[in-house]
Short mmCIF file of C-alpha atoms and ligand atoms in Angstrom, two decimals:
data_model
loop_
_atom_site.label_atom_id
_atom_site.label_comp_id
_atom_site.label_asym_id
_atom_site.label_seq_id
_atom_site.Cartn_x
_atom_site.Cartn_y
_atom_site.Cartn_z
CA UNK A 1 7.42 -2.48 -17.17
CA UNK A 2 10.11 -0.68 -15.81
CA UNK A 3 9.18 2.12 -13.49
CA UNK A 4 10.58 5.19 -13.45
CA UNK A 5 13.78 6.67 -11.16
CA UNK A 6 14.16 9.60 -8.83
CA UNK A 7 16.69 12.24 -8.41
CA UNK A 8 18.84 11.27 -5.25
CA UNK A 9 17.71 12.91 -1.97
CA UNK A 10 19.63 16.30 -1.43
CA UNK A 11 23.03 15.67 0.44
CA UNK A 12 22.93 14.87 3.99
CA UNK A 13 19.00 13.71 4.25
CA UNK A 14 18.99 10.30 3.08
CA UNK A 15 17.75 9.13 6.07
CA UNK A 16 15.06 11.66 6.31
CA UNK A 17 14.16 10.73 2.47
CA UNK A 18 13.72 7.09 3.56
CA UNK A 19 11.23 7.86 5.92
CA UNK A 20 9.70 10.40 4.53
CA UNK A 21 8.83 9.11 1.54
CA UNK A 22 7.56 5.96 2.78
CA UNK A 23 4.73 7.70 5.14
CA UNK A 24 3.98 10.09 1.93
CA UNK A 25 3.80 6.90 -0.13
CA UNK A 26 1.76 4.72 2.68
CA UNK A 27 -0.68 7.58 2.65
CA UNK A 28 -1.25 8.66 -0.63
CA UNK A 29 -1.85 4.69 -1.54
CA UNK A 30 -4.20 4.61 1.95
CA UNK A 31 -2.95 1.79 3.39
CA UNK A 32 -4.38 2.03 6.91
CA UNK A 33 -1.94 1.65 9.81
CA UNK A 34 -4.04 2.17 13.54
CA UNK A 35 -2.80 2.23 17.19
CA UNK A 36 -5.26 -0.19 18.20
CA UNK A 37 -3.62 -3.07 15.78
CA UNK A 38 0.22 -1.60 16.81
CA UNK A 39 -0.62 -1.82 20.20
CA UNK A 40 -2.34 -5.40 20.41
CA UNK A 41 0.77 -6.66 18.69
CA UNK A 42 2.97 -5.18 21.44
CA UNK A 43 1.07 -6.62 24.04
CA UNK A 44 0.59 -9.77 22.45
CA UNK A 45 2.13 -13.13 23.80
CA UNK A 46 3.62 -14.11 20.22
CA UNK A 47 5.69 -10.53 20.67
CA UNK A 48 6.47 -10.16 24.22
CA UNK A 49 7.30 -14.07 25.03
CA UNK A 50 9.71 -14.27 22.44
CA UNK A 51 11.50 -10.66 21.81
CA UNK A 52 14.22 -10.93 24.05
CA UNK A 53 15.44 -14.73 22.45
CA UNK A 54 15.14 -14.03 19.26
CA UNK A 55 16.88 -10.03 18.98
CA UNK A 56 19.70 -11.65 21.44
CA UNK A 57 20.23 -14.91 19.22
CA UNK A 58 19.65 -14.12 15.69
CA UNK A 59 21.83 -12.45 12.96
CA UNK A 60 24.02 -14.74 10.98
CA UNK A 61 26.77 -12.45 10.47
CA UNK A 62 29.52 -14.06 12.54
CA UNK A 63 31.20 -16.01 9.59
CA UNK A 64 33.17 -19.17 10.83
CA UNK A 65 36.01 -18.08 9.24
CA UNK A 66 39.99 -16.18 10.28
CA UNK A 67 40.11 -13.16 8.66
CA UNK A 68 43.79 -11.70 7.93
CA UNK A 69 42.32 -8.28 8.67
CA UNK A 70 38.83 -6.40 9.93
CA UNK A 71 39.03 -4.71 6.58
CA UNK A 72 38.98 -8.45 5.08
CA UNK A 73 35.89 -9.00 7.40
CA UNK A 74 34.79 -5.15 6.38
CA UNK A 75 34.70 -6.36 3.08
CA UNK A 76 33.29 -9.81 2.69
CA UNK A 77 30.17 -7.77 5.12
CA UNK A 78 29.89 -5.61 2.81
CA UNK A 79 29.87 -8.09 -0.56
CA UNK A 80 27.29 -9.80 1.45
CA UNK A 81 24.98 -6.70 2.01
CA UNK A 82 25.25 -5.75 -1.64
CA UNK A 83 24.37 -9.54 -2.77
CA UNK A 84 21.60 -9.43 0.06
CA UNK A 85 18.44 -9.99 -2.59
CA UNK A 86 16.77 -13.01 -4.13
CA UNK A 87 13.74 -13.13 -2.09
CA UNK A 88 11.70 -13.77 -5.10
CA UNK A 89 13.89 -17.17 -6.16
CA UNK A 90 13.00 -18.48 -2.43
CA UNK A 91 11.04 -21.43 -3.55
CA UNK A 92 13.11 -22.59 -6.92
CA UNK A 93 16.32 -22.30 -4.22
CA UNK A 94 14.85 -24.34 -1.21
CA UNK A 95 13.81 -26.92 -4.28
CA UNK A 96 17.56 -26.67 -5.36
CA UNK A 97 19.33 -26.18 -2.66
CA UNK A 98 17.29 -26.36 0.47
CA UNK A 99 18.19 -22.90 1.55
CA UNK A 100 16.21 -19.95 1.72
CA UNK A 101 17.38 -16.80 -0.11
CA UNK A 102 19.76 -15.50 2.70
CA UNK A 103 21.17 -18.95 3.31
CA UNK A 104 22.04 -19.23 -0.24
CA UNK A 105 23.23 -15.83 -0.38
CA UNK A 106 25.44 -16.58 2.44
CA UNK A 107 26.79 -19.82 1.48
CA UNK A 108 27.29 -18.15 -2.22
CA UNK A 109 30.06 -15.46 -0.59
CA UNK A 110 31.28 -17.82 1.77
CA UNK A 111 32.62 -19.98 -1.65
CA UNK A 112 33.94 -17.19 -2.87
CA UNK A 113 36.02 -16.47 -0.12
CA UNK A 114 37.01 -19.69 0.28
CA UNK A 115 38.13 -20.54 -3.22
CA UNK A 116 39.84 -17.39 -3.40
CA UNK A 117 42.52 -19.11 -0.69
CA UNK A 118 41.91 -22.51 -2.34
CA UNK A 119 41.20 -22.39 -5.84
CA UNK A 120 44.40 -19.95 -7.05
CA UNK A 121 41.91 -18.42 -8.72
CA UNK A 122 42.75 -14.84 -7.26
CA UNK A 123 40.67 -13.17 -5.21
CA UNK A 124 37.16 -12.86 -6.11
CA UNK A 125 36.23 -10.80 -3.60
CA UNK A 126 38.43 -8.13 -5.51
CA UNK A 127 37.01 -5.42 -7.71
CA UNK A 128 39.23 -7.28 -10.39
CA UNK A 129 38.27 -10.38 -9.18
CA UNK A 130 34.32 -10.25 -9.00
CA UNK A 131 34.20 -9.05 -12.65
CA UNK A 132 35.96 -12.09 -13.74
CA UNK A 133 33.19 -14.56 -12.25
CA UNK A 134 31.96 -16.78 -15.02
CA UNK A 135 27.98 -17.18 -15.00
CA UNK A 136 28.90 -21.26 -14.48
CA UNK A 137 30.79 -20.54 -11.54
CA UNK A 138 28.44 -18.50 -9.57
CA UNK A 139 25.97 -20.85 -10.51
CA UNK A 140 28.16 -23.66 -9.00
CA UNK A 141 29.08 -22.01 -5.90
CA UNK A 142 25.45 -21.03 -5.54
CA UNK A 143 24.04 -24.54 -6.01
CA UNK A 144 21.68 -23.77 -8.92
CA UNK A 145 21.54 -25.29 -12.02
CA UNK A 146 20.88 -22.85 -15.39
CA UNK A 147 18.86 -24.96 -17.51
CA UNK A 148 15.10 -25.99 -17.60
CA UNK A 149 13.83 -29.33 -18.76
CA UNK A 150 10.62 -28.67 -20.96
CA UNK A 151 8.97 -32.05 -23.16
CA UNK A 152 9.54 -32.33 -26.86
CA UNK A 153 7.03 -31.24 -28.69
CA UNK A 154 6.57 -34.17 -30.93
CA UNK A 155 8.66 -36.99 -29.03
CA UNK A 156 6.89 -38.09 -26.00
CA UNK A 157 8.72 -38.74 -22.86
CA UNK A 158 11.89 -36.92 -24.37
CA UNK A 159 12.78 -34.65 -22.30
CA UNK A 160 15.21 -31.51 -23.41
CA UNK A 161 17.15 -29.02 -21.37
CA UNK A 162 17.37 -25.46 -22.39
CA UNK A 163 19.46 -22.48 -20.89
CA UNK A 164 16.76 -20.51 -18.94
CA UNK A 165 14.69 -21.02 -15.91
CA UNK A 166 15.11 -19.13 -12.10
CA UNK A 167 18.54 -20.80 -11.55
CA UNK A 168 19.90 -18.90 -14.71
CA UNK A 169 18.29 -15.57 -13.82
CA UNK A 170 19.48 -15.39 -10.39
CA UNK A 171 22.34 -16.11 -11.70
CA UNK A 172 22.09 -12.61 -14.36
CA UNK A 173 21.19 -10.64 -11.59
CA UNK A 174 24.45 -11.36 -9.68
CA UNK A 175 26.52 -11.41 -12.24
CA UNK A 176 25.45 -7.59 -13.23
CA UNK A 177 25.47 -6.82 -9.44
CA UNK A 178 29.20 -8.41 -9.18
CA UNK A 179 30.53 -6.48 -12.85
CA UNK A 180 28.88 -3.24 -12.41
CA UNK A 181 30.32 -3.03 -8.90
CA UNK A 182 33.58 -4.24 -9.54
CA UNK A 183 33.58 -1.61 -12.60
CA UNK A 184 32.84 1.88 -10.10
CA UNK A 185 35.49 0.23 -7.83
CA UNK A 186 38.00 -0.20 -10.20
CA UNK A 187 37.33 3.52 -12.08
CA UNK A 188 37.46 4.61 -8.50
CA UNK A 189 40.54 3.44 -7.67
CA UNK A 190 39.74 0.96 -4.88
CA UNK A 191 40.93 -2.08 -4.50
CA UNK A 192 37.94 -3.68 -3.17
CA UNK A 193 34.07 -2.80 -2.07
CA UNK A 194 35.42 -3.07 1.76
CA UNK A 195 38.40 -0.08 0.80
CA UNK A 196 35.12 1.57 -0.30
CA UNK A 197 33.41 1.36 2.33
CA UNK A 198 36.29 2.15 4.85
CA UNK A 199 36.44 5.23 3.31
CA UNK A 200 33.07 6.40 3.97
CA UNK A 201 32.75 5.38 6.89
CA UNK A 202 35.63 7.92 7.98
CA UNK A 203 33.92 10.46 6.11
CA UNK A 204 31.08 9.48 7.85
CA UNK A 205 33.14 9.98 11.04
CA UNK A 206 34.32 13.21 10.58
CA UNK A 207 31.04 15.09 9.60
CA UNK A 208 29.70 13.17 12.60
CA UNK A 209 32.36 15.26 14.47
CA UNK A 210 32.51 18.38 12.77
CA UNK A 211 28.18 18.47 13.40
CA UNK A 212 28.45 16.77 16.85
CA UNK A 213 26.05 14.27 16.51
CA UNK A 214 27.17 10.20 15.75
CA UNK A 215 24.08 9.58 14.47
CA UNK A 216 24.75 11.57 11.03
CA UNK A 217 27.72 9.18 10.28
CA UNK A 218 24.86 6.51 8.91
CA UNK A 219 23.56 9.21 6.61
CA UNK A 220 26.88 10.08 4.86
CA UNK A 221 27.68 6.25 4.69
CA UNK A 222 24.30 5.70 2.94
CA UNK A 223 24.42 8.55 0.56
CA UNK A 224 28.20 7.79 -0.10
CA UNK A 225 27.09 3.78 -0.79
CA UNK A 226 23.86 5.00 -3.04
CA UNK A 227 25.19 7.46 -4.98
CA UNK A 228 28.07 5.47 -6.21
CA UNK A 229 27.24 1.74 -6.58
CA UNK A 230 23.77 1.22 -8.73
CA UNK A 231 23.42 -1.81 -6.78
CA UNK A 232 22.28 0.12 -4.16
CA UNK A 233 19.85 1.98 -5.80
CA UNK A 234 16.96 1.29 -4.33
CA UNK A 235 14.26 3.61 -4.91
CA UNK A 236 11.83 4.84 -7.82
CA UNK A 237 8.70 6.41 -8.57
CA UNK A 238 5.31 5.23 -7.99
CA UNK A 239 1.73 7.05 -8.90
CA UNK A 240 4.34 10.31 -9.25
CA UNK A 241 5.36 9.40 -5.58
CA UNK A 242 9.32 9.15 -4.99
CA UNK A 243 10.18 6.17 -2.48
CA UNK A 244 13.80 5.77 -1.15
CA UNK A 245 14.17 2.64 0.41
CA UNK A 246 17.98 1.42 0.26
CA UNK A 247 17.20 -1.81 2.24
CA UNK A 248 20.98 -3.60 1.38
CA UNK A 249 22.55 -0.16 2.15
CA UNK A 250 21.02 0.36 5.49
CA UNK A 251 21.10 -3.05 6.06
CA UNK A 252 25.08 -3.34 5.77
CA UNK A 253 25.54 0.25 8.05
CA UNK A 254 23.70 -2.08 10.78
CA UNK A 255 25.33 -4.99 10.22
CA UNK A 256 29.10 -3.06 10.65
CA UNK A 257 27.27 -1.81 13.74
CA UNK A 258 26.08 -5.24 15.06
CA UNK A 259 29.75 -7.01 13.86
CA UNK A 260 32.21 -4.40 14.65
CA UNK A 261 30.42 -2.82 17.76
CA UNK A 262 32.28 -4.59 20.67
CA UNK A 263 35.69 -3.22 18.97
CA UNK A 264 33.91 0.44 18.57
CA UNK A 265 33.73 -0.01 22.49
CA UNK A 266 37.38 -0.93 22.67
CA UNK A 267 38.16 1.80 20.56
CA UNK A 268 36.52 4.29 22.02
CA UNK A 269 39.12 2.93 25.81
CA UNK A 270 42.03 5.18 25.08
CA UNK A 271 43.70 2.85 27.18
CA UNK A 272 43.88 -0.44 24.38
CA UNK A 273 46.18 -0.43 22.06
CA UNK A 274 45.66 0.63 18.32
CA UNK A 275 46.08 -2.96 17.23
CA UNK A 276 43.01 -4.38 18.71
CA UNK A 277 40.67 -1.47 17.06
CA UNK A 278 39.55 -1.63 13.56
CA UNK A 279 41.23 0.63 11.02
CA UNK A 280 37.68 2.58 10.39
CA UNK A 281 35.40 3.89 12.80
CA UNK A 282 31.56 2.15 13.41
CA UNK A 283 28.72 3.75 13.03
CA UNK A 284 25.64 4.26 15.36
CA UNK A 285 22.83 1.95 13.40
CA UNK A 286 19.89 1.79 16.49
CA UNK A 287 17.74 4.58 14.61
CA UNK A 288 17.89 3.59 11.30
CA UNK A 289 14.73 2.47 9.22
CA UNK A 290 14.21 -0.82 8.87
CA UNK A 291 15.42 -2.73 5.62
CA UNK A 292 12.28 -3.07 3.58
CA UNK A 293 12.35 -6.70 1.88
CA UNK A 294 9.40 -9.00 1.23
CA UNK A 295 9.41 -10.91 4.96
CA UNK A 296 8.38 -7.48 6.99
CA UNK A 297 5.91 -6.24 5.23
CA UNK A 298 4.24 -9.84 4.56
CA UNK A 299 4.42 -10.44 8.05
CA UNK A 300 2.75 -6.96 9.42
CA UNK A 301 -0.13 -7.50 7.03
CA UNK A 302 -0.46 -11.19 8.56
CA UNK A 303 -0.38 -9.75 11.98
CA UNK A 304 -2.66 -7.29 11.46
CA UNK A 305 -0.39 -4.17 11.42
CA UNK A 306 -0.47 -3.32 7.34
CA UNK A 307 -4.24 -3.44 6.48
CA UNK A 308 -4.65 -3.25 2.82
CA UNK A 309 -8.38 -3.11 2.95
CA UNK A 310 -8.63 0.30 2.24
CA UNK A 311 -6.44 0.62 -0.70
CA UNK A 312 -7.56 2.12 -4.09
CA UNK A 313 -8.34 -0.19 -6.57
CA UNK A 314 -5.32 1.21 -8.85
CA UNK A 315 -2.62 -0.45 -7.48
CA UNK A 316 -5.13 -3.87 -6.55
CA UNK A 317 -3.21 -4.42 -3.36
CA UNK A 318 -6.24 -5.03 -1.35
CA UNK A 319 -6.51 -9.04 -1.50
CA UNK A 320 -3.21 -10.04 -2.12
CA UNK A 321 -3.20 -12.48 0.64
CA UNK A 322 -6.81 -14.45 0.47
CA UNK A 323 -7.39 -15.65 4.05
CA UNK A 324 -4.61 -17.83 4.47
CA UNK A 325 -5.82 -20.71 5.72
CA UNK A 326 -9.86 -20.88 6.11
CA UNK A 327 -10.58 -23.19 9.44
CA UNK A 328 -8.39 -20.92 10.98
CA UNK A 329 -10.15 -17.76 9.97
CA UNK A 330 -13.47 -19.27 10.36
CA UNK A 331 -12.46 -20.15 14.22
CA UNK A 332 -10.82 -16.74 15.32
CA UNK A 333 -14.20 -15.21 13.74
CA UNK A 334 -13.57 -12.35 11.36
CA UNK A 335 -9.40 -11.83 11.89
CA UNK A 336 -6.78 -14.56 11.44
CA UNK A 337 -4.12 -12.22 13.02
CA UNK A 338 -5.91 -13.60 15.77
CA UNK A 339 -4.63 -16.71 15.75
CA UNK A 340 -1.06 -15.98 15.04
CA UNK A 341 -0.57 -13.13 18.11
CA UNK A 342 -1.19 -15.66 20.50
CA UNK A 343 1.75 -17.60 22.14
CA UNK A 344 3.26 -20.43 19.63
CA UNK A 345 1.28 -23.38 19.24
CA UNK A 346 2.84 -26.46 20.86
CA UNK A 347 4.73 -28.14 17.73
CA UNK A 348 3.15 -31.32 19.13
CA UNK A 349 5.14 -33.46 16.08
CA UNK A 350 8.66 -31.52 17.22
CA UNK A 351 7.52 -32.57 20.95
CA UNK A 352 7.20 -36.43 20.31
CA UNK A 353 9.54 -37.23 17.77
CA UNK A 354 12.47 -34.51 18.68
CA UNK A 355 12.53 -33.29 14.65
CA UNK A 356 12.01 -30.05 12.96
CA UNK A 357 8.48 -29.75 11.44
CA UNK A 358 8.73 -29.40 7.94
CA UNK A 359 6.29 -26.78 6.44
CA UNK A 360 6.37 -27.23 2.60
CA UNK A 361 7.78 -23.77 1.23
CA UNK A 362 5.28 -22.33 -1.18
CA UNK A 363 5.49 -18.71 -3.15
CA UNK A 364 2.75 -16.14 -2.08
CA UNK A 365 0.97 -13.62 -4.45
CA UNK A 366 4.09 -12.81 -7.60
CA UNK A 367 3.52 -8.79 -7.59
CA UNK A 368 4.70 -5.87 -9.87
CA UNK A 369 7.67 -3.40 -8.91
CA UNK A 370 4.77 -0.79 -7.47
CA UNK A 371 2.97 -2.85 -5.73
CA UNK A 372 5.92 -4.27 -3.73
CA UNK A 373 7.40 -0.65 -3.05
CA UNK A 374 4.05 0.54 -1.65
CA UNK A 375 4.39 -2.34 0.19
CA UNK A 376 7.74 -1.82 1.64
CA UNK A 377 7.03 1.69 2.35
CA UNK A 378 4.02 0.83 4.30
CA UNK A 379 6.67 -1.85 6.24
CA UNK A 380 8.94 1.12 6.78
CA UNK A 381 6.00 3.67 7.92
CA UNK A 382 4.67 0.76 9.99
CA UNK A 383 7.87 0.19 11.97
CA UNK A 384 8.45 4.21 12.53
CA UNK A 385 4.86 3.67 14.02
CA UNK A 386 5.59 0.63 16.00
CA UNK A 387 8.58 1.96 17.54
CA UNK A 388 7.07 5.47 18.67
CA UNK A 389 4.10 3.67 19.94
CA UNK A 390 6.15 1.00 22.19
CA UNK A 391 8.02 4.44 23.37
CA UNK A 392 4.54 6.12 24.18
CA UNK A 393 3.41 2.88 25.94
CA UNK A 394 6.65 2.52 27.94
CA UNK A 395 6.30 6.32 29.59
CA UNK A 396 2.80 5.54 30.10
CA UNK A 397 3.55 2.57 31.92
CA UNK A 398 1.44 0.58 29.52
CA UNK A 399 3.11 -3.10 28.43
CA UNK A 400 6.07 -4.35 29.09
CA UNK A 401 9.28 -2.29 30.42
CA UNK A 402 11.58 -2.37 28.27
CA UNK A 403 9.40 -1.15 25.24
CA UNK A 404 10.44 2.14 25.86
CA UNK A 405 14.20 0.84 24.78
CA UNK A 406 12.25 -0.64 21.59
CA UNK A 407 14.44 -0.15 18.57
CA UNK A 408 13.86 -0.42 14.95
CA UNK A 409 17.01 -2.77 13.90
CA UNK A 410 16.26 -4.58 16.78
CA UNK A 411 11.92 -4.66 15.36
CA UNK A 412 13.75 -5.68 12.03
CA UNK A 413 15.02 -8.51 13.09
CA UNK A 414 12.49 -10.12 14.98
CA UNK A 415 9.68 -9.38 12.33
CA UNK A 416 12.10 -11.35 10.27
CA UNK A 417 13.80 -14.04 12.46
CA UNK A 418 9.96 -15.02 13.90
CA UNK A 419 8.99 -15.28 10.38
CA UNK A 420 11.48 -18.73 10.31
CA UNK A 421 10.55 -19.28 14.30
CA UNK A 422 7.15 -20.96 14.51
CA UNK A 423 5.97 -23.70 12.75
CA UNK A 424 2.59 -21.40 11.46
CA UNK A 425 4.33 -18.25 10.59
CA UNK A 426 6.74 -20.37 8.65
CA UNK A 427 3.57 -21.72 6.56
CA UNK A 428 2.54 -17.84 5.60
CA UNK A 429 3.33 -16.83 1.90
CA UNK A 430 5.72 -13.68 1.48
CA UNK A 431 4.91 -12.13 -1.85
CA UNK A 432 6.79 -12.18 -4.58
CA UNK A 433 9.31 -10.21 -7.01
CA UNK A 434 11.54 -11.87 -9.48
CA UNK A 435 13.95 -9.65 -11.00
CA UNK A 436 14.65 -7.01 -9.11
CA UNK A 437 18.27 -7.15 -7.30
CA UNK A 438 17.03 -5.00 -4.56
CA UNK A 439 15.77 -7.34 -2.34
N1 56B B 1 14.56 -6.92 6.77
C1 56B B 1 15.46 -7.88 6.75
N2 56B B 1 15.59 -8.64 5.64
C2 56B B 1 16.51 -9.59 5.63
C3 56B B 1 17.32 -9.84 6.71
C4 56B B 1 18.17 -10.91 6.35
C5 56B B 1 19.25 -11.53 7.15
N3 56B B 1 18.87 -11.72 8.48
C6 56B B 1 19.83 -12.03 9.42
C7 56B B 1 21.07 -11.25 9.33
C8 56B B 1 21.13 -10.27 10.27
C9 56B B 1 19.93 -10.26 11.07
O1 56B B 1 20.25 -10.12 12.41
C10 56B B 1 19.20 -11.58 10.70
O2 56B B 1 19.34 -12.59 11.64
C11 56B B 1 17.82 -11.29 5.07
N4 56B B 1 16.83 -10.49 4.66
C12 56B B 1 16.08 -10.56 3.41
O3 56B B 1 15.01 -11.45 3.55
C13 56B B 1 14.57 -11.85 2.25
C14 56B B 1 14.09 -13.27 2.25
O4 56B B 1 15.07 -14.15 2.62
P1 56B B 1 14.70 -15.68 2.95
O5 56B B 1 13.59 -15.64 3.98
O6 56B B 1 15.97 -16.28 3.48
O7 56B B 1 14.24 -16.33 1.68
C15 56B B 1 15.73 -11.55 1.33
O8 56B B 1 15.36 -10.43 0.53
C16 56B B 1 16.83 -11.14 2.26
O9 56B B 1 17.61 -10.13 1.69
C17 56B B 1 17.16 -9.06 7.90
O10 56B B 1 17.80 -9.23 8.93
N5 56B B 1 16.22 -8.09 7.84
#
């Protein structure tokens, strides 16, 4: 059931909308966020012992390639961001292609650059070009296959394949984000998503001027990104509640940030020349809301942040995850989260034999489109929360120093780089949403 869609946010307080509606949404759903559960995460060994390693290590946006240009970089960052989804095929693609749904995602626009230079096949990271992708060719370069085998229903041990399956409707989803992009491009008269983007981030630029203050340059990016490319869309209406959460959109204005930042440095040294700067100016990301997918909020409600316990029965949100493992919950007494805030448990198999432990990748609770965005907007409201609490602590000389520095990109990514760092938070289920091309 599809739900229904918003108006846009007014001009210039997209932003505002994101964060706004997600408290409005957290609250009227009562999903209970408290100090006391904020706070014992911020002190907790499983935050403060590893913060530092993973914000400084992780991002995976570096791609090992030469770009001719920045604005060929701009632009295969920016494909990336708007391909960013598939969180809900994460189990059918580590079965496929052992790769989560980033990894895939990433290896999936890494072909296409690559057999754009190889293939003579043009360039499929053109607005032409990504509209002329077959559905067998993404599949290919993705790794998946687009049949199902099912039994005959009279023969036994015959065995038929039919097109269908998760393979096949990944595979829809990027197809339809690939065409209806490549479509506005084209009618817009850009040559590519990066030309696109170049664009508003100048626009971005100059209002940022005009008002004075970098930080609205995000905002015009974002509402210059949403309002013209559906496959950024992100938002809808739940129990008559708006939500606006534009997690690829936000999530590529950060990631220009984190890739282009040393250059916005250089830039900024009138005394480099123009040819080591990159033809668009970078944006200020550090205040942005955090990019609402399936890992953050699963992860707050396993640590105790997100407690769904007092939601109304409408939406049933309130035992989505069963107590995950039940030794485990019986030992810490009443509260798991227990458990997991304390400092990683010694991977005693990694320790002996040198190898990765492999946790078996299994799908958590499949949900419907409103439960996930109430959800999300509780990870969104939850981060806002985390943030201005670590900033409260650090004046008050409470926890570690540099809390008060706390950021919420920075939060983002080590809510969902932990997620893949120890051997027990990789075992927790993320929930589930096939379908959607949002995340
Ligand atoms: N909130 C947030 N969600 C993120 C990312 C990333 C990429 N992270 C790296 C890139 C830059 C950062 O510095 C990270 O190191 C992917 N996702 C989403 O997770 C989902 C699950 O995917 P998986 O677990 O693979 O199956 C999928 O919807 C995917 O879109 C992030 O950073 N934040």
């Amino acid at each position: 059931m599809a739900l229904p869609t918003p108006p846009f946010p007014p001009s210039g307080r997209f932003v505002e909308y994101v964060r706004g509606s997600s408290r409005a949404l957290t609250q009227a759903e009562a999903v209970t966020i408290s100090n006391a559960n904020i706070e014992r995460l911020l002190l907790s060994p499983a935050f403060t012992e590893t913060y530092h390693r993973i914000t400084a290590t992780s991002h995976g946006l570096a791609f090992p390639l030469n770009f001719p240009s920045s604005l060929s970089e701009l632009n295969l960052l920016s494909i990336l961001a708007l391909l960013n989804m598939a969180s809900g095929y994460r189990v059918p693609l580590h079965r496929e292609t052992g790769r989560g749904a980033w990894d895939s995602i990433r290896a999936f626009v890494l072909g296409l650059y690559l057999s754009s230079a190889t293939d003579g096949e043009g360039d499929l990271l053109s607005a032409m070009g990504m509209q002329t992708l077959s559905e067998a060719k993404i599949a290919e370069l993705l790794g998946v296959s687009l049949h199902t085998e099912r039994q005959h229903e009279r023969i036994h041990g015959l065995t038929i394949g039919q097109v269908g399956g998760p393979g096949w409707e990944l595979v829809q989803l990027l197809k339809t984000l690939l065409d209806e992009t490549g479509k506005v491009l084209v009618n817009g008269g850009y040559p590519n998503l990066g030309s696109f983007v170049a664009e508003a981030l100048k626009e971005g630029a100059r209002v940022a001027h005009d008002k004075g203050d970098p930080a609205v340059a995000a905002d015009v990016v974002l509402e210059q990104l949403v309002r013209a490319v559906p496959g950024f869309q992100d938002m809808s209406i739940v129990n008559n509640q708006p939500i606006y959460c534009f997690k690829k959109a936000l999530f590529l204005i950060n990631a220009i940030a984190i890739r282009f930042a040393a250059k916005r440095e250089r830039n900024d040294d009138a005394s480099l020349s123009e040819s080591s700067a990159p033809p668009f100016p970078i944006p200020h990301a550090s205040h942005l809301p955090v990019f609402a997918d399936n890992v953050l909020p699963s992860i707050l409600i396993h640590l105790g942040v997100i407690d769904l316990s007092t939601t109304s029965c409408t939406l049933t949100l309130a035992n989505i995850f069963p107590a995950i493992d039940g030794a485990a919950a019986a030992a810490t007494a009443a509260d798991p989260a227990l458990l997991l805030l304390a400092a990683a448990p010694e991977p005693r198999a990694q320790a002996r034999t040198g190898e990765e432990v492999v946790v078996p990748v299994v799908d958590g609770p499949v949900l419907t489109p409103a439960q996930t965005y109430v959800l999300r907007a509780a990870a969104i409201e939850a981060c806002e929360r985390i943030v201005s609490h670590a900033h409260a602590m650090g004046a008050a000389g409470r926890g570690a120093p540099w809390l008060k520095d706390l950021a919420l990109p920075d939060l983002d990514n080590w809510l969902w780089a932990v997620a893949k760092d120890r051997p027990d938070y990789r075992a927790l289920p993320r929930f589930v949403l096939r379908n959607t091309p949002f995340f």
